[in-house]
Short mmCIF file of C-alpha atoms in Angstrom, two decimals:
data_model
loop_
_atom_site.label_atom_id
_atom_site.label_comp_id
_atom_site.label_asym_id
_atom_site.label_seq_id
_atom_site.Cartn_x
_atom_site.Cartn_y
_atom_site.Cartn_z
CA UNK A 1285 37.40 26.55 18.87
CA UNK A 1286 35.46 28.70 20.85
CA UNK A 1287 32.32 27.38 22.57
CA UNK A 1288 29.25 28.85 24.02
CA UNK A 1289 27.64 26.41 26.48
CA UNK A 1290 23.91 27.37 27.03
CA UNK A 1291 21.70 24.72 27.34
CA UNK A 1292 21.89 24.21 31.09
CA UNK A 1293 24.90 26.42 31.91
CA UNK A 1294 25.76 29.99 30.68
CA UNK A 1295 29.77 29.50 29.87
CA UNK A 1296 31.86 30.47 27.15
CA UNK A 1297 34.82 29.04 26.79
CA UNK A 1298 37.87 30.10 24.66
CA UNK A 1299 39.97 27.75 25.02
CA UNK A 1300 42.14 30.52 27.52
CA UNK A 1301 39.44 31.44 29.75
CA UNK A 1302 36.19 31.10 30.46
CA UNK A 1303 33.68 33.64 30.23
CA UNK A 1304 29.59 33.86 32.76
CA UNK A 1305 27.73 36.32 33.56
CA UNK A 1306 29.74 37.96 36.13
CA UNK A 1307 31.54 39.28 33.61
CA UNK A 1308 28.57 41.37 32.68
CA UNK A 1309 29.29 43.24 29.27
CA UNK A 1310 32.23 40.89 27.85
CA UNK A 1311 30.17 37.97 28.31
CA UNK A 1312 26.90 39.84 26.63
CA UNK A 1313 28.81 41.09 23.69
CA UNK A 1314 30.37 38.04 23.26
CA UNK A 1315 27.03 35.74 23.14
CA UNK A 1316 25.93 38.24 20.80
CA UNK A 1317 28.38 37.10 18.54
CA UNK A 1318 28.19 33.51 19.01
CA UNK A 1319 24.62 33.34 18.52
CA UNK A 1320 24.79 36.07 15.61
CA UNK A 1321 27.86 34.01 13.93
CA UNK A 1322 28.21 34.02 10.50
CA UNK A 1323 26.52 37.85 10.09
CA UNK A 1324 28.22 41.53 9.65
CA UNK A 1325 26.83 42.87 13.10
CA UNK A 1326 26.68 46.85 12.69
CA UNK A 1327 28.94 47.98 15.50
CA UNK A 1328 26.93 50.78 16.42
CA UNK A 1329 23.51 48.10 16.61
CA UNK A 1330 25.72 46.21 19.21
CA UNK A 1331 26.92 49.20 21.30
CA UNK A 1332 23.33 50.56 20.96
CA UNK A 1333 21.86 46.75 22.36
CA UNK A 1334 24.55 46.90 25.27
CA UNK A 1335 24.31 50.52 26.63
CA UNK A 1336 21.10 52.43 25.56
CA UNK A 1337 21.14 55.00 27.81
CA UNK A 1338 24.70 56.03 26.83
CA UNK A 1339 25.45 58.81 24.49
CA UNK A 1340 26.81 57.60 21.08
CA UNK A 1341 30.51 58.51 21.30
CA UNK A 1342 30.66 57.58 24.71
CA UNK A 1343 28.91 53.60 23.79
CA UNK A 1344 31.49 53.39 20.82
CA UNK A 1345 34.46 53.69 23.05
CA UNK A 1346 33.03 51.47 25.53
CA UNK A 1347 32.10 48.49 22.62
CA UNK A 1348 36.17 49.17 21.43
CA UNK A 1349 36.96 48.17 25.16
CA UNK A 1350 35.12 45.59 25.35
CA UNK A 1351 36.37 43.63 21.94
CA UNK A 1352 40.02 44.35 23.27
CA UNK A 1353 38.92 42.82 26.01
CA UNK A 1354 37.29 39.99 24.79
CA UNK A 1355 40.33 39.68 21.98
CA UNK A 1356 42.48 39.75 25.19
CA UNK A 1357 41.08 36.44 26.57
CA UNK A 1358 41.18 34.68 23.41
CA UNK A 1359 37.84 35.59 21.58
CA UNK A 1360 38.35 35.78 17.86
CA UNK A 1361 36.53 37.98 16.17
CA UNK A 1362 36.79 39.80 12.50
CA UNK A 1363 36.59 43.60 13.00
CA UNK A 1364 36.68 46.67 10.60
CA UNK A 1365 35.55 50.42 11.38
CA UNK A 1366 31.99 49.83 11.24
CA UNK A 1367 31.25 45.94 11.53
CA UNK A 1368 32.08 42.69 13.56
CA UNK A 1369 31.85 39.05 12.45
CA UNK A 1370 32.04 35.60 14.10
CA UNK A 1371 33.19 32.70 12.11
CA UNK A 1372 31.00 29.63 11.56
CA UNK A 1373 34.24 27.32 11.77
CA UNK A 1374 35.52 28.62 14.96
CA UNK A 1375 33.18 29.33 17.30
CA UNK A 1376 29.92 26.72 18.04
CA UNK A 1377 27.18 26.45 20.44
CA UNK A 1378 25.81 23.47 22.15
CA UNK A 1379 22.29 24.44 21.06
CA UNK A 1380 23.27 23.55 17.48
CA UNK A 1381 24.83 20.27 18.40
CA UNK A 1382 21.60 19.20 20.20
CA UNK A 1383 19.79 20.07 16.82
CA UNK A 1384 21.74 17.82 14.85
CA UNK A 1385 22.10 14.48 14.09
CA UNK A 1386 23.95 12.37 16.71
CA UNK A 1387 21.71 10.51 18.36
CA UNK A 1388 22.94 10.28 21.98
CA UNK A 1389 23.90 14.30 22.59
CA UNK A 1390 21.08 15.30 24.41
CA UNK A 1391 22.02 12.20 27.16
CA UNK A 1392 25.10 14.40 27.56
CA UNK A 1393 22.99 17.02 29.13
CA UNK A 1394 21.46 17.20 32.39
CA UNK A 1395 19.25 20.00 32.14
CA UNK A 1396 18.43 21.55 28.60
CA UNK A 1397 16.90 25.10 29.69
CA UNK A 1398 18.63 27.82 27.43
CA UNK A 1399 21.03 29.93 29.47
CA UNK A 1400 19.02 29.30 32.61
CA UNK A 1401 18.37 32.27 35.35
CA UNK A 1402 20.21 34.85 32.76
CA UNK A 1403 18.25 37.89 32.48
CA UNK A 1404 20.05 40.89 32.17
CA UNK A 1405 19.09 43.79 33.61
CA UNK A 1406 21.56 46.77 31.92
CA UNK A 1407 19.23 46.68 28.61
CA UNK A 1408 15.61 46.31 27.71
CA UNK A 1409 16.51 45.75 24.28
CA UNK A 1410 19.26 42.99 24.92
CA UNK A 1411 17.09 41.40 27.45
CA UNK A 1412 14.02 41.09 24.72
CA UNK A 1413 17.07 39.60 22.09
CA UNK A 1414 17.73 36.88 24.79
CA UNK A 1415 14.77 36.27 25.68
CA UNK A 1416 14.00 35.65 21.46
CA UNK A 1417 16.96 33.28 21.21
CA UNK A 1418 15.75 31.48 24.32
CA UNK A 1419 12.18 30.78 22.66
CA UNK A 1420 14.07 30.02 19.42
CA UNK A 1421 16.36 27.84 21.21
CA UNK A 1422 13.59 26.34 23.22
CA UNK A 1423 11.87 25.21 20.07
CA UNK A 1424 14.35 24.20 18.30
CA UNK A 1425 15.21 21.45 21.02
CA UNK A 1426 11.64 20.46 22.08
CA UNK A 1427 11.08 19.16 18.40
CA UNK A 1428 14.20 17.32 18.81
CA UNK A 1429 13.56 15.63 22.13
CA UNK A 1430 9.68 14.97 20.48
CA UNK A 1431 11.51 13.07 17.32
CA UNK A 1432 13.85 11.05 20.30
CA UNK A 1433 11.31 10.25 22.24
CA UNK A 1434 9.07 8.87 19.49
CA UNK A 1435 12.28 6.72 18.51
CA UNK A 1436 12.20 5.66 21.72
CA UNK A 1437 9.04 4.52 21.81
CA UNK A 1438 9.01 2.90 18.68
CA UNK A 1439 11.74 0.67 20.01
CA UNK A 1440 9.43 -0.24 23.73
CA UNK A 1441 12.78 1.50 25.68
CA UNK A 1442 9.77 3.51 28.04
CA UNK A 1443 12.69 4.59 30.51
CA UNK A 1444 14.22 6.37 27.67
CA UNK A 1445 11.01 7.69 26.57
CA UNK A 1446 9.78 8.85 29.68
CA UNK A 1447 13.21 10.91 31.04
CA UNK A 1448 12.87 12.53 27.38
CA UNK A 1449 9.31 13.48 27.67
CA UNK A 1450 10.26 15.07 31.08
CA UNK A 1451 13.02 17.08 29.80
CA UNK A 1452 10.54 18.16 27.22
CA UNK A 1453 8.19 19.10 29.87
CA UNK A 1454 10.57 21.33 31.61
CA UNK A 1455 10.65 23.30 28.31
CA UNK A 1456 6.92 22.78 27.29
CA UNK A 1457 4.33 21.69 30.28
CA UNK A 1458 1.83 21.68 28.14
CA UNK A 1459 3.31 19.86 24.96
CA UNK A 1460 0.70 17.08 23.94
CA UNK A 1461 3.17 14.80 22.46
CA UNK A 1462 5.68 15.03 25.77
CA UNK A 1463 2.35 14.50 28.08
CA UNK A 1464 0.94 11.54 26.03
CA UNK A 1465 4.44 9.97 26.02
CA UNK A 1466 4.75 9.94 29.16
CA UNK A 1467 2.00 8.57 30.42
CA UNK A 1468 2.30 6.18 27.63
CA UNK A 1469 5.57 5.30 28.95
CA UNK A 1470 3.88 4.92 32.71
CA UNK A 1471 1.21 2.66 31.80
CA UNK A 1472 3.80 0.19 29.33
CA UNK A 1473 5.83 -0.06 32.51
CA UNK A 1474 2.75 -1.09 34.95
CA UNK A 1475 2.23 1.92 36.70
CA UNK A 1476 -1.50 2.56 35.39
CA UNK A 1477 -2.38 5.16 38.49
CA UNK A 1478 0.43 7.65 37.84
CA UNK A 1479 -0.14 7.19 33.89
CA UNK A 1480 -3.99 8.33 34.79
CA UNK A 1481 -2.85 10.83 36.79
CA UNK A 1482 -0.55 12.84 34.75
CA UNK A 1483 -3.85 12.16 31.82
CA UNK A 1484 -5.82 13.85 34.59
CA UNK A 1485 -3.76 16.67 35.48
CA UNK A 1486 -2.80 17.48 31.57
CA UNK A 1487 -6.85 17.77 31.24
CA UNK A 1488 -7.18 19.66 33.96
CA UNK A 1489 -4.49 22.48 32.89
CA UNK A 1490 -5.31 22.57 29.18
CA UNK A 1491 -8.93 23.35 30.48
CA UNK A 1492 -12.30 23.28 28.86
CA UNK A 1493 -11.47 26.34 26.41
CA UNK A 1494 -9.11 23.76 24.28
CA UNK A 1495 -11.76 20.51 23.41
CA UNK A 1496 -8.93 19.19 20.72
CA UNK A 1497 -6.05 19.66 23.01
CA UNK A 1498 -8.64 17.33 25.48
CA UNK A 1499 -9.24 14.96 22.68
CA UNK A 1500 -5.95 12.97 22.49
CA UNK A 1501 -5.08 12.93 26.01
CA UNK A 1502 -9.18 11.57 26.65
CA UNK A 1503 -8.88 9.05 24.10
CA UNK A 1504 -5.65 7.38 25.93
CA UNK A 1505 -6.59 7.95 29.27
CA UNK A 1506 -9.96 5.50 27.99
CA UNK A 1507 -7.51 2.85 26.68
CA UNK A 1508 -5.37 3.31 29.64
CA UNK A 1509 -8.46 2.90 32.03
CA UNK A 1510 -10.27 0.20 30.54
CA UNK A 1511 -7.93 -1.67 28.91
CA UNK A 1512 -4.40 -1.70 30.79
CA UNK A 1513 -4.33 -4.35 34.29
CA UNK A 1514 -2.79 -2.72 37.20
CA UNK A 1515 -0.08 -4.80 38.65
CA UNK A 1516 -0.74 -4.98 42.61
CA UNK A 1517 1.19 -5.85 45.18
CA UNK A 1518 0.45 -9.29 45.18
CA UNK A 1519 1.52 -10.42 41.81
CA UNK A 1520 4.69 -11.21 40.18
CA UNK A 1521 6.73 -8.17 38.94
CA UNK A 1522 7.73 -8.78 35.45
CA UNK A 1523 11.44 -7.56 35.47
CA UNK A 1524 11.82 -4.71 32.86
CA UNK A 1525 11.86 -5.12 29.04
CA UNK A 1526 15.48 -4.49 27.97
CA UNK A 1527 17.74 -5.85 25.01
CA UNK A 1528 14.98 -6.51 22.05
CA UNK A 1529 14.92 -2.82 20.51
CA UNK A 1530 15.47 -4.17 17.22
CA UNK A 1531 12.92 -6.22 16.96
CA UNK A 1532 10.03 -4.66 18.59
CA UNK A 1533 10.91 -1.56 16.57
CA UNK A 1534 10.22 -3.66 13.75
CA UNK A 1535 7.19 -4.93 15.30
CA UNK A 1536 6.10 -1.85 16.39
CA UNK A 1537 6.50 0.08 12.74
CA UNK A 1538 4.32 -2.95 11.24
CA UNK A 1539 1.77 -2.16 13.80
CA UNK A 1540 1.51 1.77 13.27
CA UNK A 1541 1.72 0.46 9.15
CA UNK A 1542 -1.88 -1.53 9.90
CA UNK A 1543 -2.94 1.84 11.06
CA UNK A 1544 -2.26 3.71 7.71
CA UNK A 1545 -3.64 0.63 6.01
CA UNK A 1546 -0.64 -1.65 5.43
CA UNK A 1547 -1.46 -4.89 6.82
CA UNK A 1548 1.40 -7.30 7.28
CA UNK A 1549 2.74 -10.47 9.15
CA UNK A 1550 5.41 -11.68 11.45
CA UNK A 1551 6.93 -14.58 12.66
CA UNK A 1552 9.38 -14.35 15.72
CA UNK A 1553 11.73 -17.25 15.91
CA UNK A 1554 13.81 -18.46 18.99
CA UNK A 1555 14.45 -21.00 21.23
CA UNK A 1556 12.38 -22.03 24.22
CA UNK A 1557 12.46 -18.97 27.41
CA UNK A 1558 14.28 -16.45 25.32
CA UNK A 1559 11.56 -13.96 25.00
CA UNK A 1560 9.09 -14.22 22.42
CA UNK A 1561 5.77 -14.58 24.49
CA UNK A 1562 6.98 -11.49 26.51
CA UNK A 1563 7.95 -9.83 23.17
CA UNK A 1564 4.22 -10.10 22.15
CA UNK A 1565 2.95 -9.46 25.28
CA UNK A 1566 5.02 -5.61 24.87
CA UNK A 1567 3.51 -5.65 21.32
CA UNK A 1568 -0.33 -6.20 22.60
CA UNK A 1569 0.32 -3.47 25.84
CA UNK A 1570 1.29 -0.55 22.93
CA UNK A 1571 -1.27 -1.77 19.98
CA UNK A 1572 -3.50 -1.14 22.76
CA UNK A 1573 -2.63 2.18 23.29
CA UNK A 1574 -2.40 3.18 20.09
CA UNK A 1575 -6.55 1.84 19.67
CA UNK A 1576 -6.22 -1.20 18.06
CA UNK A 1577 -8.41 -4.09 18.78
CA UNK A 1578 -5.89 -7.31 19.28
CA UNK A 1579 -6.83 -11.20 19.93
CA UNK A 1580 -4.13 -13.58 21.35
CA UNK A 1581 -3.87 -17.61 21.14
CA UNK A 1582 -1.43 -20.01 22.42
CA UNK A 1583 -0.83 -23.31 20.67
CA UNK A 1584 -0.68 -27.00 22.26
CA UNK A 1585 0.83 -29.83 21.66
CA UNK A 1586 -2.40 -31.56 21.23
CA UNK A 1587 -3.46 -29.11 18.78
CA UNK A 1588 -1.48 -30.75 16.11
CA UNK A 1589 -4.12 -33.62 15.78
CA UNK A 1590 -7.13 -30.82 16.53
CA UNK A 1591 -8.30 -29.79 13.48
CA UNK A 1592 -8.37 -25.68 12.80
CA UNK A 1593 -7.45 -24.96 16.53
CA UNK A 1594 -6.11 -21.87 16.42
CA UNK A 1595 -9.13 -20.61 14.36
CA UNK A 1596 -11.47 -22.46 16.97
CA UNK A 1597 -9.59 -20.48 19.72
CA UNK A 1598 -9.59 -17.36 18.19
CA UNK A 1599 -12.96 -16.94 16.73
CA UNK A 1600 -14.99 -16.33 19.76
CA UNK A 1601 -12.19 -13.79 20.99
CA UNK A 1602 -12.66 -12.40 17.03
CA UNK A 1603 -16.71 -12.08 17.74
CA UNK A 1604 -16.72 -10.11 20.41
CA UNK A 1605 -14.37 -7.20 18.68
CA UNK A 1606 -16.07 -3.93 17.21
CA UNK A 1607 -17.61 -4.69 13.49
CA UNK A 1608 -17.83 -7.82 14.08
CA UNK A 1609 -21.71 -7.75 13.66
CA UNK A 1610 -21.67 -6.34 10.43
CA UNK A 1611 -20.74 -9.85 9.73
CA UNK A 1612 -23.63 -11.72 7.07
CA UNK A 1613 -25.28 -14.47 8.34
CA UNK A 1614 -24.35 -17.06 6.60
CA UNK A 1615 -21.14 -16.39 7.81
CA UNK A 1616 -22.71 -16.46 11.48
CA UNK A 1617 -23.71 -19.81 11.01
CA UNK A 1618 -20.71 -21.25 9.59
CA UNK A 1619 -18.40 -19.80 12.90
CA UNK A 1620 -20.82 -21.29 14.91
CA UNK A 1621 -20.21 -24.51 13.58
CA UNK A 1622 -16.75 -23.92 13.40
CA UNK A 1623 -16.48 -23.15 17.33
CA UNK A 1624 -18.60 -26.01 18.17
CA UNK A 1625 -16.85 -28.31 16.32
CA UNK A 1626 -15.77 -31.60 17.97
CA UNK A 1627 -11.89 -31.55 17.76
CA UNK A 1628 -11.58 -35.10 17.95
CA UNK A 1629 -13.24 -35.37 14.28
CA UNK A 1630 -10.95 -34.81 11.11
CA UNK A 1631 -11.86 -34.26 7.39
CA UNK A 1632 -10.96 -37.80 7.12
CA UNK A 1633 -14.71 -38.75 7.14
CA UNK A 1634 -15.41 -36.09 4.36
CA UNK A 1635 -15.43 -36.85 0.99
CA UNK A 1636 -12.68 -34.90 -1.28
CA UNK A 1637 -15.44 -32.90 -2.46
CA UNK A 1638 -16.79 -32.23 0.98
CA UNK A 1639 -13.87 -31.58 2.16
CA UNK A 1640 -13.04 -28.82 -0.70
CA UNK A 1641 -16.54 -27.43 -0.17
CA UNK A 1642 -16.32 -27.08 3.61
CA UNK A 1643 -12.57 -25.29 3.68
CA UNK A 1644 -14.26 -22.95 0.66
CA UNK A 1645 -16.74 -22.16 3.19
CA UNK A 1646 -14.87 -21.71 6.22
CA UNK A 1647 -12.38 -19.89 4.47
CA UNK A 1648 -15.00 -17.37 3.02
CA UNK A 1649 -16.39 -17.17 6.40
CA UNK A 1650 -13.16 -15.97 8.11
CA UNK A 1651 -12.43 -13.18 5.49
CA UNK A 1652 -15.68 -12.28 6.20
CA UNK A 1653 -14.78 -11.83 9.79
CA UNK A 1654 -11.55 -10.57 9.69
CA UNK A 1655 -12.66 -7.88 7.28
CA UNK A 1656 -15.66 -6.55 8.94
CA UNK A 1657 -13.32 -6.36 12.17
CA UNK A 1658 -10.62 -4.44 10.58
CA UNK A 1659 -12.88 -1.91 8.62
CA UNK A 1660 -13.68 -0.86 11.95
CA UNK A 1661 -10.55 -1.00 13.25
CA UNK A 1662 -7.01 -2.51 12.62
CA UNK A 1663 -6.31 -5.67 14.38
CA UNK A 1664 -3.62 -7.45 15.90
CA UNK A 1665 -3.40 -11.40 16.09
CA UNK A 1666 -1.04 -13.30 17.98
CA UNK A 1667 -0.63 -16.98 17.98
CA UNK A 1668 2.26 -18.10 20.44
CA UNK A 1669 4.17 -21.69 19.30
CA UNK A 1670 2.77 -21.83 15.93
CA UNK A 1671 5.39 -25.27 15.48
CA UNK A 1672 1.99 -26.73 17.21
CA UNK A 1673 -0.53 -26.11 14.43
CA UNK A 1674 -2.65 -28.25 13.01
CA UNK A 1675 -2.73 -29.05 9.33
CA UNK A 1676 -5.86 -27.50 8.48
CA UNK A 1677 -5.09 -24.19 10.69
CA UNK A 1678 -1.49 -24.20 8.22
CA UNK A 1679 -3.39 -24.27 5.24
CA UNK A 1680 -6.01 -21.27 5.66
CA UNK A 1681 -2.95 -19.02 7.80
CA UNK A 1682 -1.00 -19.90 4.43
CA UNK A 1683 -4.34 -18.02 2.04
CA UNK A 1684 -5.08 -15.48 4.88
CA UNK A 1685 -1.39 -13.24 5.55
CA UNK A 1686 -1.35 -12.34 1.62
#
């Protein structure tokens, strides 16, 4: 198998030698080939590509040197009077491996720049053919590194993410989804300044000429800004978030699903210190991001014998969210009531039909709520040690997740 190595080197190797740019002409002709595998390549296009200022005969006999040569250090190649041909089966290039499908080959590669610093200088036309395949090539991996890094993010691993969005960079300084990424990736991880920063510098280069390049990038540096803390010196690091991919990749894709309108619920199960607040906590930092308005409540003990405390803890929280004052009055009144509700009461005073009419109306009141929030934007609720919940709390959870 021959193999042309391009993506931060310029090697071919033939399994007898190996073949740079030193080797001026041999190594042009053959990366012609490589990259041109599978095609009849007109012997006189080639010889014309390699020497232009060469009379006909004279580029001929040179291009017949060269393919003994190349033949000589163990480059195959199918020849006849007037064509050449590469194989598909034996001879590759890395470029085409990084376009594939195995997800860890690009982790293989330190640098991903297409043939870096080659630019030969013997032919125009060659040159402009390199620098073709270099775009092409260019391309081809950017949109592979943007569908990694989105995996990446999916699944909260933000070091992965952000090393991908800088190769990307390196390729593409100004690709949106590589600049957002990584400052996505900064501000998940705590460091809100350089996640502003690289916001800032991205708006500053894509300039005033390009208002929906701006958009995205203004949109997250707003979230970023007003809604991310800034860890400081003086608090506790939180170490970094490793080992749950599966599972906030599956709370992550129901997230992005409230977006397109494909609400949903969740309950993460596991024993005491294992994870789950933090999980959420990861869950809240990236719904936040991605613009959508979340509420969080933590269960008690005591809040078994408190009547609807988790929806007495959450409704304020629930108030103060966008839409919620498209909310009918009646409704108003009823949360009110709700929040100011003495948790040492119980329905036990109530009569059955009392106590029916005033979880119809607190029920009604909540979808009321809930769906003027979310028409104006999705929402995320969490509710940490739910084996704490009240009765009452149970029962209208139970009628709200369908």
């Amino acid at each position: 198998m021959i193999v042309l190595r391009a993506l931060g080197n310029a090697e071919i190797d033939t399994g007898v030698a190996k073949l740079t740019p030193s080797q001026e002409m041999v190594f042009a002709a053959a990366l012609y080939l490589i990259l041109e595998r599978g095609k009849s390549v007109s012997r006189q296009h080639l010889a014309s590509l390699l020497w232009p200022q060469v009379a006909e005969k004279a580029r001929s006999h040179r291009l017949r040197q060269t393919i003994h040569q190349l033949k000589k250090v163990g480059f195959v190649v199918m020849a006849d009077r007037n064509n050449l041909q590469c194989s598909r089966e034996d001879h590759r290039s890395d470029v085409a491996e990084v376009t594939g499908t195995g997800a860890d080959v690009l982790a293989t590669h330190a640098s991903l720049e297409f043939l870096p610093g080659y630019s030969p200088t013997f032919s125009e036309s060659f040159r402009d053919w390199v620098d073709a395949q270099r775009e092409e090539a260019n391309a081809l991996v950017t949109r592979r590194l943007v569908t990694e890094l989105n995996t990446a993010r999916t699944k909260g691993d933000w070091l992965t993410c952000d090393r991908l969005a800088r190769q990307c960079l390196k390729l593409d300084p100004f690709n949106e989804s590589a600049v957002l990424a990584q400052a996505e990736a900064s501000a998940m991880r705590g460091a809100k300044t350089q996640a502003i920063e690289i916001l800032d510098r991205y708006l500053v280069e894509v300039g005033s000429d390009n208002p929906d390049l701006k958009l995205s990038a203004s949109v997250l540096r707003r979230r970023v800004t007003d809604r991310i803390p800034e860890r400081t010196p003086i608090t506790v690091r939180e170490s970094s978030f490793v080992g749950r991919d599966l599972e906030i990749e599956a709370l992550t894709a129901g997230v992005l699903g409230a977006r397109q309108g494909r609400g949903g619920a969740c309950l993460v199960r596991g024993e005491a210190g294992i994870g789950k607040s933090r999980l959420a906590s990861e869950l809240i930092k990236f719904a936040i991001l991605e613009g959508i308005q979340s509420s969080r409540t933590e269960c008690r003990r005591s809040d078994v014998d408190r009547p609807l405390s988790v929806f007495v803890d959450l409704v304020p929280q629930l108030s103060e969210l966008r839409g919620a004052l498209g909310c009918s009055q009646e409704t108003i009144s009823v949360l009110k009531g709700m929040t100011e509700f003495d948790g040492r009461a119980t329905f036990g005073s109530l009569s059955v039909d009392d106590s029916m009419s005033a979880h119809v109306r607190m029920r009604a009141a909540l979808f009321d709520l809930l769906d003027a929030v979310a028409d104006e934007r999705s929402v995320l609720v969490v509710v940490d040690d739910v084996q704490w919940l009240d009765a009452s709390s149970v029962r209208l959870l139970t009628e709200l997740l369908p």
